[in-house]
Structures are given as C-alpha cells and as structure tokens.
XYZ file of N, CA, C and O in Angstrom:
792
model
N -11.681 -22.102 -9.417
C -10.971 -21.072 -8.724
C -9.563 -21.439 -8.479
O -9.144 -22.592 -8.619
N -8.766 -20.436 -8.084
C -7.338 -20.639 -7.832
C -7.118 -20.888 -6.344
O -7.611 -20.200 -5.442
N -6.347 -21.953 -6.020
C -6.017 -22.198 -4.610
C -4.737 -21.593 -4.238
O -4.570 -21.044 -3.183
N -3.759 -21.596 -5.217
C -2.418 -21.093 -4.911
C -1.914 -20.352 -6.090
O -1.938 -20.841 -7.203
N -1.461 -19.140 -5.899
C -0.836 -18.368 -7.015
C 0.709 -18.573 -6.934
O 1.309 -18.602 -5.890
N 1.329 -18.769 -8.103
C 2.762 -18.764 -8.255
C 3.113 -17.767 -9.390
O 2.279 -17.278 -10.073
N 4.476 -17.553 -9.485
C 4.800 -16.607 -10.595
C 5.308 -17.329 -11.804
O 5.762 -18.414 -11.743
N 5.217 -16.635 -12.971
C 5.726 -17.156 -14.213
C 7.055 -16.449 -14.391
O 7.137 -15.214 -14.280
N 8.034 -17.162 -14.878
C 9.349 -16.543 -15.242
C 9.347 -15.958 -16.663
O 10.067 -15.051 -16.965
N 8.494 -16.528 -17.477
C 8.376 -16.028 -18.855
C 7.211 -14.960 -18.921
O 6.113 -15.220 -18.621
N 7.539 -13.724 -19.310
C 6.549 -12.668 -19.368
C 6.526 -12.103 -20.782
O 7.484 -12.137 -21.498
N 5.444 -11.481 -21.133
C 5.211 -10.956 -22.445
C 6.116 -9.739 -22.650
O 6.667 -9.465 -23.769
N 6.075 -8.893 -21.623
C 6.875 -7.628 -21.704
C 7.879 -7.530 -20.614
O 7.645 -7.985 -19.468
N 9.042 -7.059 -20.848
C 10.104 -7.118 -19.790
C 9.787 -6.349 -18.524
O 10.358 -6.532 -17.541
N 8.812 -5.322 -18.651
C 8.484 -4.639 -17.442
C 7.425 -5.324 -16.530
O 7.075 -4.867 -15.465
N 6.878 -6.461 -17.014
C 5.906 -7.251 -16.178
C 6.802 -8.145 -15.287
O 6.884 -9.367 -15.607
N 7.314 -7.635 -14.210
C 8.355 -8.444 -13.542
C 8.123 -8.790 -12.059
O 8.835 -9.621 -11.464
N 7.099 -8.203 -11.463
C 6.860 -8.436 -10.026
C 5.581 -9.080 -9.723
O 4.513 -8.750 -10.207
N 5.652 -10.078 -8.852
C 4.442 -10.733 -8.332
C 4.628 -10.846 -6.803
O 5.629 -11.512 -6.321
N 3.699 -10.245 -6.097
C 3.760 -10.361 -4.587
C 5.180 -10.003 -4.110
O 5.888 -10.763 -3.495
N 5.550 -8.701 -4.351
C 6.856 -8.307 -4.158
C 7.183 -7.922 -2.713
O 6.327 -7.305 -2.007
N 8.405 -8.218 -2.266
C 8.837 -7.790 -0.934
C 10.356 -7.605 -1.023
O 11.021 -8.469 -1.426
N 10.884 -6.417 -0.689
C 12.237 -6.274 -0.646
C 12.641 -5.520 0.691
O 13.746 -5.017 0.811
N 11.797 -5.546 1.675
C 11.998 -4.893 2.949
C 12.769 -5.884 3.950
O 12.443 -7.031 3.906
N 13.756 -5.341 4.557
C 14.402 -6.130 5.667
C 13.368 -6.571 6.716
O 12.699 -5.640 7.333
N 13.092 -7.855 7.015
C 12.015 -8.205 7.851
C 12.271 -7.791 9.317
O 11.358 -7.885 10.182
N 13.476 -7.383 9.650
C 13.730 -6.892 11.023
C 13.370 -5.465 11.085
O 13.376 -4.935 12.258
N 12.990 -4.810 10.133
C 12.556 -3.298 10.180
C 11.078 -3.240 10.380
O 10.326 -3.927 9.698
N 10.687 -2.448 11.337
C 9.254 -2.255 11.660
C 8.518 -1.462 10.604
O 7.281 -1.691 10.445
N 9.115 -0.564 9.965
C 8.420 0.226 8.940
C 9.298 0.455 7.737
O 10.494 0.288 7.726
N 8.638 0.905 6.655
C 9.410 1.370 5.467
C 8.966 2.822 5.177
O 7.889 3.251 5.534
N 9.792 3.524 4.365
C 9.458 4.908 4.114
C 9.206 5.197 2.661
O 9.933 4.606 1.790
N 8.187 5.924 2.345
C 7.922 6.387 0.992
C 7.965 7.883 0.976
O 7.373 8.568 1.874
N 8.679 8.482 0.024
C 8.813 9.961 -0.020
C 7.566 10.652 -0.217
O 6.692 10.221 -1.046
N 7.350 11.729 0.490
C 6.224 12.529 0.374
C 5.230 12.482 1.556
O 5.457 11.710 2.454
N 4.111 13.182 1.417
C 3.085 13.219 2.364
C 2.246 11.908 2.249
O 2.145 11.360 1.207
N 1.659 11.423 3.308
C 0.774 10.259 3.320
C -0.486 10.613 2.752
O -1.297 11.477 3.212
N -0.854 10.108 1.578
C -2.143 10.335 0.900
C -2.691 8.979 0.431
O -2.049 7.991 0.378
N -4.025 8.980 0.133
C -4.757 7.764 -0.187
C -4.227 7.232 -1.453
O -3.531 7.926 -2.308
N -4.480 5.916 -1.746
C -4.042 5.345 -2.934
C -4.968 5.385 -4.087
O -6.155 5.752 -3.860
N -4.635 5.148 -5.295
C -5.531 5.107 -6.463
C -6.146 6.478 -6.722
O -5.510 7.507 -6.703
N -7.469 6.443 -6.916
C -8.199 7.807 -7.171
C -8.328 8.711 -5.929
O -8.813 9.845 -6.076
N -7.783 8.164 -4.848
C -7.844 9.023 -3.573
C -6.473 9.658 -3.266
O -6.131 9.962 -2.168
N -5.762 9.995 -4.334
C -4.316 10.425 -4.231
C -4.213 11.809 -3.568
O -3.074 12.132 -3.167
N -5.208 12.550 -3.436
C -5.143 13.889 -2.788
C -5.831 13.878 -1.381
O -5.950 14.884 -0.769
N -6.377 12.666 -1.015
C -7.166 12.564 0.133
C -6.414 12.012 1.368
O -5.500 11.206 1.201
N -6.668 12.548 2.574
C -6.130 11.956 3.758
C -7.190 11.909 4.819
O -8.120 12.728 4.874
N -7.072 10.960 5.704
C -8.047 10.719 6.816
C -7.661 11.572 7.979
O -6.738 12.387 7.948
N -8.391 11.335 9.048
C -8.179 12.092 10.291
C -6.773 11.759 10.853
O -6.165 10.704 10.506
N -6.201 12.624 11.607
C -4.815 12.403 12.062
C -4.600 13.082 13.408
O -5.318 13.920 13.905
N -3.541 12.646 14.102
C -3.028 13.229 15.335
C -1.778 13.971 15.006
O -0.854 13.459 14.394
N -1.737 15.266 15.348
C -0.627 16.129 14.958
C 0.283 16.231 16.260
O -0.107 16.674 17.313
N 1.523 15.792 16.112
C 2.517 15.794 17.235
C 3.732 16.558 16.811
O 4.106 16.559 15.662
N 4.344 17.123 17.792
C 5.573 17.973 17.505
C 6.660 17.566 18.397
O 6.444 16.855 19.442
N 7.920 17.996 18.013
C 9.109 17.699 18.853
C 9.643 16.269 18.775
O 10.380 15.871 19.646
N 9.346 15.589 17.695
C 9.860 14.258 17.569
C 11.295 14.322 16.813
O 11.407 14.988 15.772
N 12.285 13.702 17.418
C 13.603 13.844 16.904
C 13.999 12.938 15.731
O 14.987 13.133 15.045
N 13.122 11.918 15.425
C 13.486 10.991 14.321
C 12.269 10.333 13.761
O 11.247 10.280 14.441
N 12.345 9.795 12.596
C 11.279 9.006 12.081
C 10.915 7.800 12.853
O 9.717 7.517 13.052
N 11.908 7.198 13.526
C 11.598 6.078 14.409
C 10.759 6.535 15.602
O 9.909 5.757 16.000
N 11.046 7.661 16.217
C 10.212 8.164 17.315
C 8.860 8.445 16.937
O 7.889 8.207 17.602
N 8.640 8.960 15.683
C 7.365 9.223 15.145
C 6.563 7.930 14.955
O 5.466 7.768 15.454
N 7.240 6.937 14.294
C 6.568 5.728 14.005
C 6.255 4.922 15.327
O 5.307 4.191 15.359
N 7.051 5.161 16.392
C 6.791 4.541 17.625
C 5.461 4.908 18.268
O 4.957 4.215 19.139
N 4.861 5.981 17.883
C 3.578 6.439 18.315
C 2.442 5.918 17.498
O 1.262 6.147 17.819
N 2.723 5.077 16.468
C 1.651 4.671 15.539
C 0.442 4.163 16.168
O -0.650 4.449 15.817
N 0.540 3.134 17.032
C -0.566 2.504 17.747
C -1.543 1.946 16.672
O -1.246 1.143 15.850
N -2.780 2.513 16.727
C -3.868 2.050 15.760
C -3.946 2.777 14.476
O -4.796 2.545 13.653
N -3.047 3.778 14.279
C -3.008 4.576 13.030
C -2.545 3.688 11.900
O -1.870 2.712 12.116
N -2.811 4.034 10.669
C -2.473 3.244 9.469
C -1.106 3.683 8.960
O -0.428 2.907 8.307
N -0.630 4.922 9.231
C 0.646 5.432 8.724
C 1.084 6.615 9.575
O 0.287 7.134 10.352
N 2.322 6.962 9.446
C 2.819 8.134 10.137
C 3.553 9.022 9.115
O 4.302 8.549 8.237
N 3.286 10.304 9.153
C 4.014 11.285 8.243
C 4.976 12.067 9.036
O 4.593 12.731 10.026
N 6.235 12.014 8.714
C 7.320 12.731 9.450
C 7.963 13.756 8.646
O 8.355 13.527 7.528
N 8.128 14.996 9.204
C 8.742 16.118 8.645
C 10.025 16.370 9.402
O 10.049 16.866 10.519
N 11.185 15.972 8.797
C 12.507 16.024 9.487
C 12.869 17.418 9.899
O 13.311 17.607 11.057
N 12.708 18.368 9.063
C 13.201 19.732 9.312
C 12.533 20.335 10.532
O 13.132 21.142 11.269
N 11.248 19.964 10.826
C 10.532 20.666 11.892
C 10.228 19.632 13.050
O 9.678 20.009 14.063
N 10.595 18.354 12.861
C 10.224 17.361 13.963
C 8.823 17.086 14.040
O 8.329 16.698 15.149
N 8.052 17.419 12.994
C 6.613 17.210 13.069
C 6.191 15.776 12.701
O 6.823 15.156 11.814
N 5.198 15.245 13.388
C 4.756 13.831 13.158
C 3.197 13.872 13.073
O 2.596 14.315 13.990
N 2.669 13.321 12.036
C 1.173 13.111 11.858
C 0.920 11.628 11.837
O 1.407 10.936 10.951
N 0.073 11.217 12.797
C -0.376 9.868 12.807
C -1.670 9.728 12.031
O -2.702 10.337 12.360
N -1.568 9.063 10.864
C -2.663 9.144 9.862
C -3.670 7.897 10.044
O -3.198 6.738 9.991
N -4.992 8.200 10.070
C -5.951 7.218 10.169
C -6.763 7.077 8.829
O -6.689 7.975 8.015
N -7.425 5.960 8.678
C -8.203 5.777 7.444
C -9.402 6.542 7.376
O -9.856 7.005 6.352
N -10.142 6.693 8.521
C -11.401 7.423 8.521
C -11.200 8.875 8.527
O -10.261 9.351 9.121
N -12.205 9.620 7.930
C -11.989 11.063 7.872
C -12.172 11.719 9.248
O -11.577 12.782 9.443
N -12.941 11.148 10.099
C -13.188 11.769 11.394
C -11.847 11.941 12.273
O -10.970 11.135 12.070
N -11.935 13.021 13.028
C -10.764 13.268 13.969
C -10.597 12.052 14.906
O -11.642 11.579 15.413
N -9.461 11.478 15.084
C -9.238 10.368 16.007
C -9.767 10.664 17.368
O -9.499 11.739 17.923
N -10.416 9.678 18.031
C -10.856 9.913 19.410
C -9.763 9.820 20.467
O -9.942 10.302 21.600
N -8.684 9.137 20.105
C -7.620 9.062 21.083
C -6.262 9.434 20.350
O -5.973 8.819 19.292
N -5.515 10.320 20.868
C -4.234 10.693 20.388
C -3.215 10.612 21.531
O -3.628 10.785 22.703
N -1.913 10.377 21.224
C -0.921 10.428 22.382
C -0.955 11.758 23.007
O -1.372 12.776 22.456
N -0.546 11.738 24.320
C -0.462 12.993 25.174
C 0.364 13.996 24.371
O 1.453 13.672 23.964
N -0.122 15.189 24.366
C 0.600 16.322 23.642
C 0.315 16.447 22.223
O 0.817 17.397 21.633
N -0.425 15.538 21.619
C -0.791 15.577 20.215
C -2.260 16.095 20.065
O -3.117 15.844 20.885
N -2.578 16.804 19.021
C -3.961 17.250 18.808
C -4.667 16.447 17.775
O -4.007 15.966 16.820
N -5.882 16.269 17.827
C -6.765 15.529 16.930
C -7.316 16.328 15.907
O -7.972 17.394 16.141
N -7.202 15.959 14.634
C -7.734 16.809 13.490
C -8.441 15.860 12.555
O -8.109 14.723 12.307
N -9.542 16.429 11.922
C -10.313 15.725 10.879
C -9.511 15.802 9.569
O -8.788 16.687 9.341
N -9.674 14.706 8.778
C -9.044 14.687 7.443
C -9.929 15.266 6.292
O -11.047 15.779 6.563
N -9.483 15.099 5.179
C -10.244 15.601 3.952
C -11.192 14.502 3.401
O -12.071 14.914 2.596
N -11.136 13.302 3.853
C -11.969 12.221 3.348
C -11.442 10.927 3.898
O -10.378 10.839 4.577
N -12.212 9.832 3.704
C -11.697 8.556 4.128
C -10.986 7.811 3.023
O -11.224 8.028 1.839
N -9.971 7.008 3.441
C -9.114 6.283 2.479
C -9.077 4.824 2.882
O -9.470 4.428 4.004
N -8.652 4.040 1.963
C -8.437 2.511 2.250
C -7.007 2.122 2.538
O -6.756 1.122 3.150
N -6.070 3.005 2.140
C -4.656 2.702 2.340
C -3.878 3.990 2.077
O -4.420 4.900 1.431
N -2.625 3.977 2.618
C -1.808 5.194 2.370
C -0.579 4.826 1.493
O -0.092 3.707 1.436
N -0.089 5.854 0.806
C 1.133 5.859 0.089
C 1.859 7.257 0.108
O 1.100 8.192 0.256
N 3.151 7.289 -0.123
C 3.774 8.615 -0.173
C 3.409 9.274 -1.510
O 3.383 8.629 -2.552
N 3.166 10.580 -1.433
C 2.768 11.321 -2.727
C 3.937 12.008 -3.421
O 3.845 12.744 -4.413
N 5.214 11.759 -3.003
C 6.471 12.164 -3.622
C 6.734 13.651 -3.429
O 7.661 14.171 -4.037
N 5.985 14.300 -2.581
C 6.376 15.749 -2.326
C 7.767 15.744 -1.563
O 8.116 14.852 -0.806
N 8.469 16.748 -1.860
C 9.854 16.940 -1.255
C 9.752 17.281 0.237
O 8.825 18.147 0.567
N 10.522 16.671 1.111
C 10.569 17.073 2.427
C 10.078 16.071 3.417
O 10.840 15.298 3.997
N 8.762 15.734 3.559
C 8.227 14.726 4.429
C 8.402 13.349 3.876
O 8.624 13.122 2.698
N 8.201 12.398 4.813
C 8.216 10.932 4.468
C 6.979 10.288 5.108
O 6.566 10.582 6.197
N 6.388 9.396 4.250
C 5.257 8.551 4.784
C 5.865 7.274 5.217
O 6.403 6.545 4.516
N 5.635 6.992 6.595
C 6.144 5.795 7.181
C 5.016 4.755 7.308
O 3.926 5.046 7.936
N 5.230 3.562 6.738
C 4.233 2.575 6.674
C 4.663 1.285 7.363
O 5.810 0.951 7.249
N 3.809 0.555 8.015
C 4.181 -0.677 8.618
C 4.735 -1.683 7.664
O 4.114 -1.919 6.528
N 5.833 -2.336 7.920
C 6.398 -3.377 7.114
C 5.507 -4.603 7.273
O 5.070 -4.977 8.337
N 5.223 -5.290 6.147
C 4.459 -6.495 6.223
C 5.219 -7.627 5.596
O 5.953 -7.512 4.580
N 5.101 -8.819 6.209
C 5.935 -9.921 5.761
C 5.213 -10.643 4.528
O 4.026 -10.961 4.646
N 5.828 -10.670 3.460
C 5.273 -11.380 2.258
C 6.441 -11.816 1.332
O 7.494 -11.263 1.377
N 6.171 -12.777 0.570
C 7.116 -13.471 -0.302
C 7.272 -12.731 -1.589
O 6.276 -12.263 -2.134
N 8.478 -12.656 -2.113
C 8.666 -12.065 -3.433
C 8.968 -13.093 -4.497
O 9.838 -13.941 -4.292
N 8.333 -13.044 -5.589
C 8.687 -13.877 -6.803
C 8.690 -12.983 -8.036
O 8.024 -11.836 -8.005
N 9.344 -13.373 -9.040
C 9.399 -12.680 -10.261
C 8.535 -13.293 -11.303
O 8.526 -14.450 -11.523
N 7.758 -12.472 -12.037
C 6.861 -12.871 -13.091
C 5.414 -12.549 -12.814
O 5.153 -11.822 -11.865
N 4.521 -13.038 -13.632
C 3.147 -12.649 -13.467
C 2.506 -13.666 -12.454
O 2.836 -14.842 -12.482
N 1.461 -13.261 -11.749
C 0.779 -14.084 -10.842
C -0.214 -15.051 -11.661
O -1.073 -14.501 -12.202
N -0.016 -16.299 -11.525
C -0.894 -17.264 -12.241
C -1.104 -18.515 -11.458
O -0.276 -18.907 -10.624
N -2.275 -19.142 -11.652
C -2.517 -20.470 -11.076
C -2.054 -21.543 -12.078
O -1.451 -21.239 -13.027
N -2.320 -22.730 -11.761
C -1.921 -23.911 -12.637
C -2.460 -23.621 -14.147
O -3.605 -23.183 -14.288
N -1.578 -23.888 -15.094
C -1.992 -23.671 -16.448
C -2.037 -22.259 -16.932
O -2.559 -21.971 -18.034
N -1.568 -21.315 -16.133
C -1.570 -19.976 -16.480
C -2.832 -19.190 -16.271
O -2.918 -18.042 -16.704
N -3.805 -19.832 -15.598
C -5.144 -19.116 -15.404
C -5.037 -18.206 -14.158
O -4.069 -18.417 -13.344
N -5.889 -17.279 -14.069
C -5.910 -16.418 -12.856
C -7.440 -16.100 -12.532
O -8.308 -16.124 -13.429
N -7.661 -15.911 -11.304
C -8.981 -15.563 -10.796
C -9.385 -14.056 -11.043
O -8.588 -13.280 -11.564
N -10.553 -13.721 -10.517
C -10.948 -12.344 -10.634
C -9.947 -11.442 -9.949
O -9.243 -11.848 -9.076
N -9.914 -10.194 -10.275
C -8.953 -9.319 -9.725
C -9.482 -7.856 -9.599
O -10.399 -7.455 -10.310
N -8.807 -7.068 -8.786
C -9.045 -5.626 -8.684
C -7.855 -4.950 -9.370
O -6.617 -5.261 -9.064
N -8.114 -4.178 -10.300
C -7.115 -3.360 -11.030
C -7.073 -1.929 -10.334
O -8.016 -1.171 -10.338
N -5.985 -1.655 -9.733
C -5.877 -0.489 -8.867
C -5.025 0.594 -9.402
O -4.497 1.510 -8.616
N -4.823 0.632 -10.678
C -4.207 1.757 -11.310
C -2.739 1.857 -11.004
O -2.099 0.795 -10.767
N -2.158 3.063 -10.979
C -0.682 3.237 -10.765
C -0.396 3.537 -9.307
O -0.919 4.568 -8.812
N 0.423 2.790 -8.668
C 0.912 3.066 -7.285
C 2.393 3.250 -7.300
O 3.086 2.918 -8.226
N 2.868 3.880 -6.183
C 4.231 4.286 -6.203
C 5.236 3.231 -5.876
O 6.452 3.352 -6.125
N 4.850 2.083 -5.304
C 5.779 1.067 -4.922
C 5.043 -0.302 -4.735
O 3.875 -0.347 -4.609
N 5.836 -1.381 -4.853
C 5.317 -2.681 -4.597
C 4.634 -2.795 -3.227
O 3.569 -3.435 -3.024
N 5.235 -2.081 -2.291
C 4.666 -2.148 -0.851
C 3.320 -1.443 -0.755
O 2.450 -1.897 -0.028
N 3.177 -0.412 -1.483
C 1.851 0.238 -1.473
C 0.793 -0.611 -2.134
O -0.388 -0.646 -1.655
N 1.144 -1.434 -3.089
C 0.309 -2.355 -3.746
C -0.115 -3.446 -2.756
O -1.222 -3.834 -2.492
N 0.943 -4.048 -2.037
C 0.686 -5.115 -1.130
C -0.120 -4.700 0.071
O -0.912 -5.449 0.582
N -0.038 -3.383 0.486
C -0.867 -2.917 1.523
C -2.336 -2.995 1.247
O -3.113 -3.032 2.212
N -2.778 -3.115 0.008
C -4.168 -3.224 -0.355
C -4.611 -4.753 -0.404
O -5.796 -4.969 -0.713
N -3.775 -5.639 -0.047
C -4.062 -7.105 -0.241
C -5.441 -7.569 0.323
O -6.238 -8.172 -0.442
N -5.796 -7.128 1.577
C -7.063 -7.534 2.094
C -7.359 -9.032 2.033
O -6.546 -9.851 2.423
N -8.514 -9.385 1.394
C -8.838 -10.816 1.236
C -8.308 -11.439 -0.018
O -8.554 -12.607 -0.305
N -7.547 -10.695 -0.819
C -6.922 -11.268 -2.020
C -5.869 -12.310 -1.680
O -5.360 -12.294 -0.590
N -5.575 -13.136 -2.572
C -4.566 -14.202 -2.359
C -3.158 -13.780 -2.736
O -2.168 -14.193 -2.164
N -3.037 -12.821 -3.637
C -1.774 -12.347 -4.053
C -1.905 -10.971 -4.682
O -2.966 -10.546 -5.019
N -0.764 -10.297 -4.836
C -0.785 -9.034 -5.596
C 0.252 -9.134 -6.728
O 1.278 -9.801 -6.560
N 0.016 -8.487 -7.826
C 1.002 -8.343 -8.873
C 1.267 -6.856 -9.034
O 0.408 -6.065 -9.348
N 2.550 -6.531 -8.961
C 2.919 -5.121 -9.158
C 3.879 -5.141 -10.295
O 4.937 -5.804 -10.409
N 3.639 -4.265 -11.363
C 4.453 -4.164 -12.515
C 5.343 -2.930 -12.362
O 4.977 -1.932 -11.810
N 6.531 -2.943 -12.998
C 7.465 -1.908 -12.787
C 7.072 -0.570 -13.263
O 7.650 0.527 -12.877
N 6.052 -0.436 -14.098
C 5.465 0.868 -14.435
C 4.468 1.314 -13.474
O 3.888 2.417 -13.610
N 4.243 0.582 -12.389
C 3.353 1.011 -11.269
C 2.008 0.359 -11.213
O 1.285 0.626 -10.303
N 1.568 -0.426 -12.199
C 0.275 -1.049 -12.194
C 0.237 -2.058 -11.028
O 1.110 -2.868 -10.733
N -0.916 -2.061 -10.358
C -1.166 -2.895 -9.173
C -2.487 -3.809 -9.367
O -3.508 -3.185 -9.680
N -2.343 -5.056 -9.204
C -3.529 -5.930 -9.371
C -3.634 -6.835 -8.108
O -2.658 -7.401 -7.655
N -4.810 -6.901 -7.550
C -5.162 -7.758 -6.441
C -5.822 -8.997 -6.928
O -6.916 -8.901 -7.475
N -5.214 -10.239 -6.795
C -5.767 -11.471 -7.390
C -6.526 -12.339 -6.336
O -5.999 -12.567 -5.307
N -7.671 -12.773 -6.807
C -8.621 -13.589 -5.919
C -8.715 -14.951 -6.400
O -8.309 -15.358 -7.472
N -9.434 -15.831 -5.579
C -9.530 -17.253 -5.789
C -10.524 -17.485 -6.915
O -10.328 -18.213 -7.921
N -11.703 -16.916 -6.812
C -12.818 -17.199 -7.756
C -12.671 -16.463 -9.064
O -12.100 -15.416 -9.130
N -13.196 -17.046 -10.094
C -13.082 -16.509 -11.461
C -13.881 -15.148 -11.618
O -13.576 -14.273 -12.337
N -14.979 -15.101 -10.852
C -15.878 -13.878 -10.966
C -15.151 -12.631 -10.489
O -14.216 -12.752 -9.665
N -15.599 -11.562 -11.012
C -15.032 -10.232 -10.583
C -15.231 -10.082 -9.047
O -16.345 -10.454 -8.590
N -14.322 -9.615 -8.253
C -14.522 -9.475 -6.831
C -15.734 -8.580 -6.557
O -15.849 -7.575 -7.236
N -16.542 -8.930 -5.592
C -17.663 -8.056 -5.180
C -17.292 -6.659 -4.637
O -18.006 -5.746 -4.743
N -16.162 -6.645 -4.028
C -15.690 -5.411 -3.442
C -14.204 -5.205 -3.668
O -13.423 -6.188 -3.507
N -13.785 -4.024 -4.051
C -12.454 -3.682 -4.328
C -12.145 -2.458 -3.517
O -13.065 -1.591 -3.263
N -10.861 -2.184 -3.196
C -10.557 -0.855 -2.525
C -10.931 0.253 -3.293
O -11.082 0.230 -4.560
N -11.159 1.398 -2.678
C -11.525 2.623 -3.343
C -10.500 3.063 -4.444
O -9.311 2.871 -4.257
N -11.011 3.291 -5.717
C -10.204 3.642 -6.776
C -9.756 2.494 -7.596
O -9.049 2.670 -8.614
N -10.113 1.243 -7.243
C -9.848 0.030 -8.043
C -11.048 -0.451 -8.763
O -12.204 -0.221 -8.321
N -10.887 -1.230 -9.799
C -11.934 -1.719 -10.703
C -11.896 -3.284 -10.615
O -10.888 -3.869 -10.714
N -13.095 -3.844 -10.404
C -13.276 -5.229 -10.381
C -13.324 -5.894 -11.849
O -14.097 -5.373 -12.625
N -12.567 -6.985 -11.954
C -12.544 -7.550 -13.316
C -12.556 -9.154 -13.132
O -11.948 -9.648 -12.227
N -13.272 -9.775 -14.048
C -13.338 -11.238 -13.992
C -12.063 -11.862 -14.441
O -11.335 -11.304 -15.286
N -11.764 -13.066 -13.904
C -10.589 -13.777 -14.305
C -10.758 -14.821 -15.448
O -11.848 -14.797 -16.085
N -9.777 -15.642 -15.649
C -9.899 -16.624 -16.736
C -10.249 -18.011 -16.199
O -10.463 -18.903 -17.080
N -10.216 -18.227 -14.865
C -10.503 -19.572 -14.435
C -10.544 -19.592 -12.894
O -10.223 -18.704 -12.285
C-alpha cells in the first residue's frame, strides 16, 4: 500500500497537471462556484434538503448562516440564500426567519452547476497543491475512486473523505487515491472503484 502520495512533474499528456490542488486564499472562509448547488458526479441534477432564507445583502451574509449545512446557494439579484444539506429530508433546524424544505434526493457533496445568476458557496478546505500525477514511490498508486468530470479542483477535493489524495486533471477528471492496492470498498455516489498498481 501507499503511505504517502507525491506528485510527478513528468506527465504523459500536458493536461494531466493537478494533484491535490489548492489555489484558495487560506484566509477566506469559502469559495464560490458559478451556478446552483447540485450534487457531484451522476447526481448533477440532485439537491438535498435546504433552508430558504431571504433578505441577505451579500454572499458573505448568506455563508455566515451555514452552520451544519454543506453549502450555501446565493442569488445576488433577489438576496435569496439557500442553505444546502446532504440529506434529502427537510432540515430539522433552520435559522430564524428561514423555511425548511425537502430536496430532490440525497447527495455526497455539492458543486456549482454553471447556471447563470446564482453562486454555490462552499467551505474552503486547507490542502496542499502539487503539479503532476499522484503517485507513491516508484510511480505506483493504490486503489482509487474515479469520479467522472467535476467543475473544479475544489469540488474534487471536497470528496476526499478517507482517501489520502485527490488528482484533478484540467479536463475535469477527478480521482480519489487510497493506500491499499485493492479497489476501495466504498466510493462517493457517482464514482467507480478501481484497483491500483501497488
């Protein structure tokens, strides 16, 4: 198994350039992805339960209500703020003045769906950025979850869970890399488990 992943500077294709990517200012509490907050991978049209709040003057005011929600969706023109949860059920607690609504399904993580107008606000996470493919000593890699095409490196990293590293390629491919060579027993929804090389 792999104990530590590092990046390779030499890559087969020029678009294979990101491993465990981070470009967010660490002093910023959240980052923004364009569009409505929707599930990642095959759950791209799905959203969990949410708290609907109105009269918020800024994305920062909206994100300030996040609490235990996974993401916040902010509509600048109307001052609307939706606090998005992973479970489909309507949240049991919402801030005062906000209404609780059930979602269309449960999701494992959120990303912006690129719709014009709203922004999906996601918590910033501290992680190191390196360039190249994620590999252990000798170029081997453990089992991984292949999560299809995501909109950003940060959306990929949000799926990290128990994985040791993530590899995000500039065409949008996201891979979650684990220690053991065997295919991971559980992957996020919409991801496929694949065995590694060592």
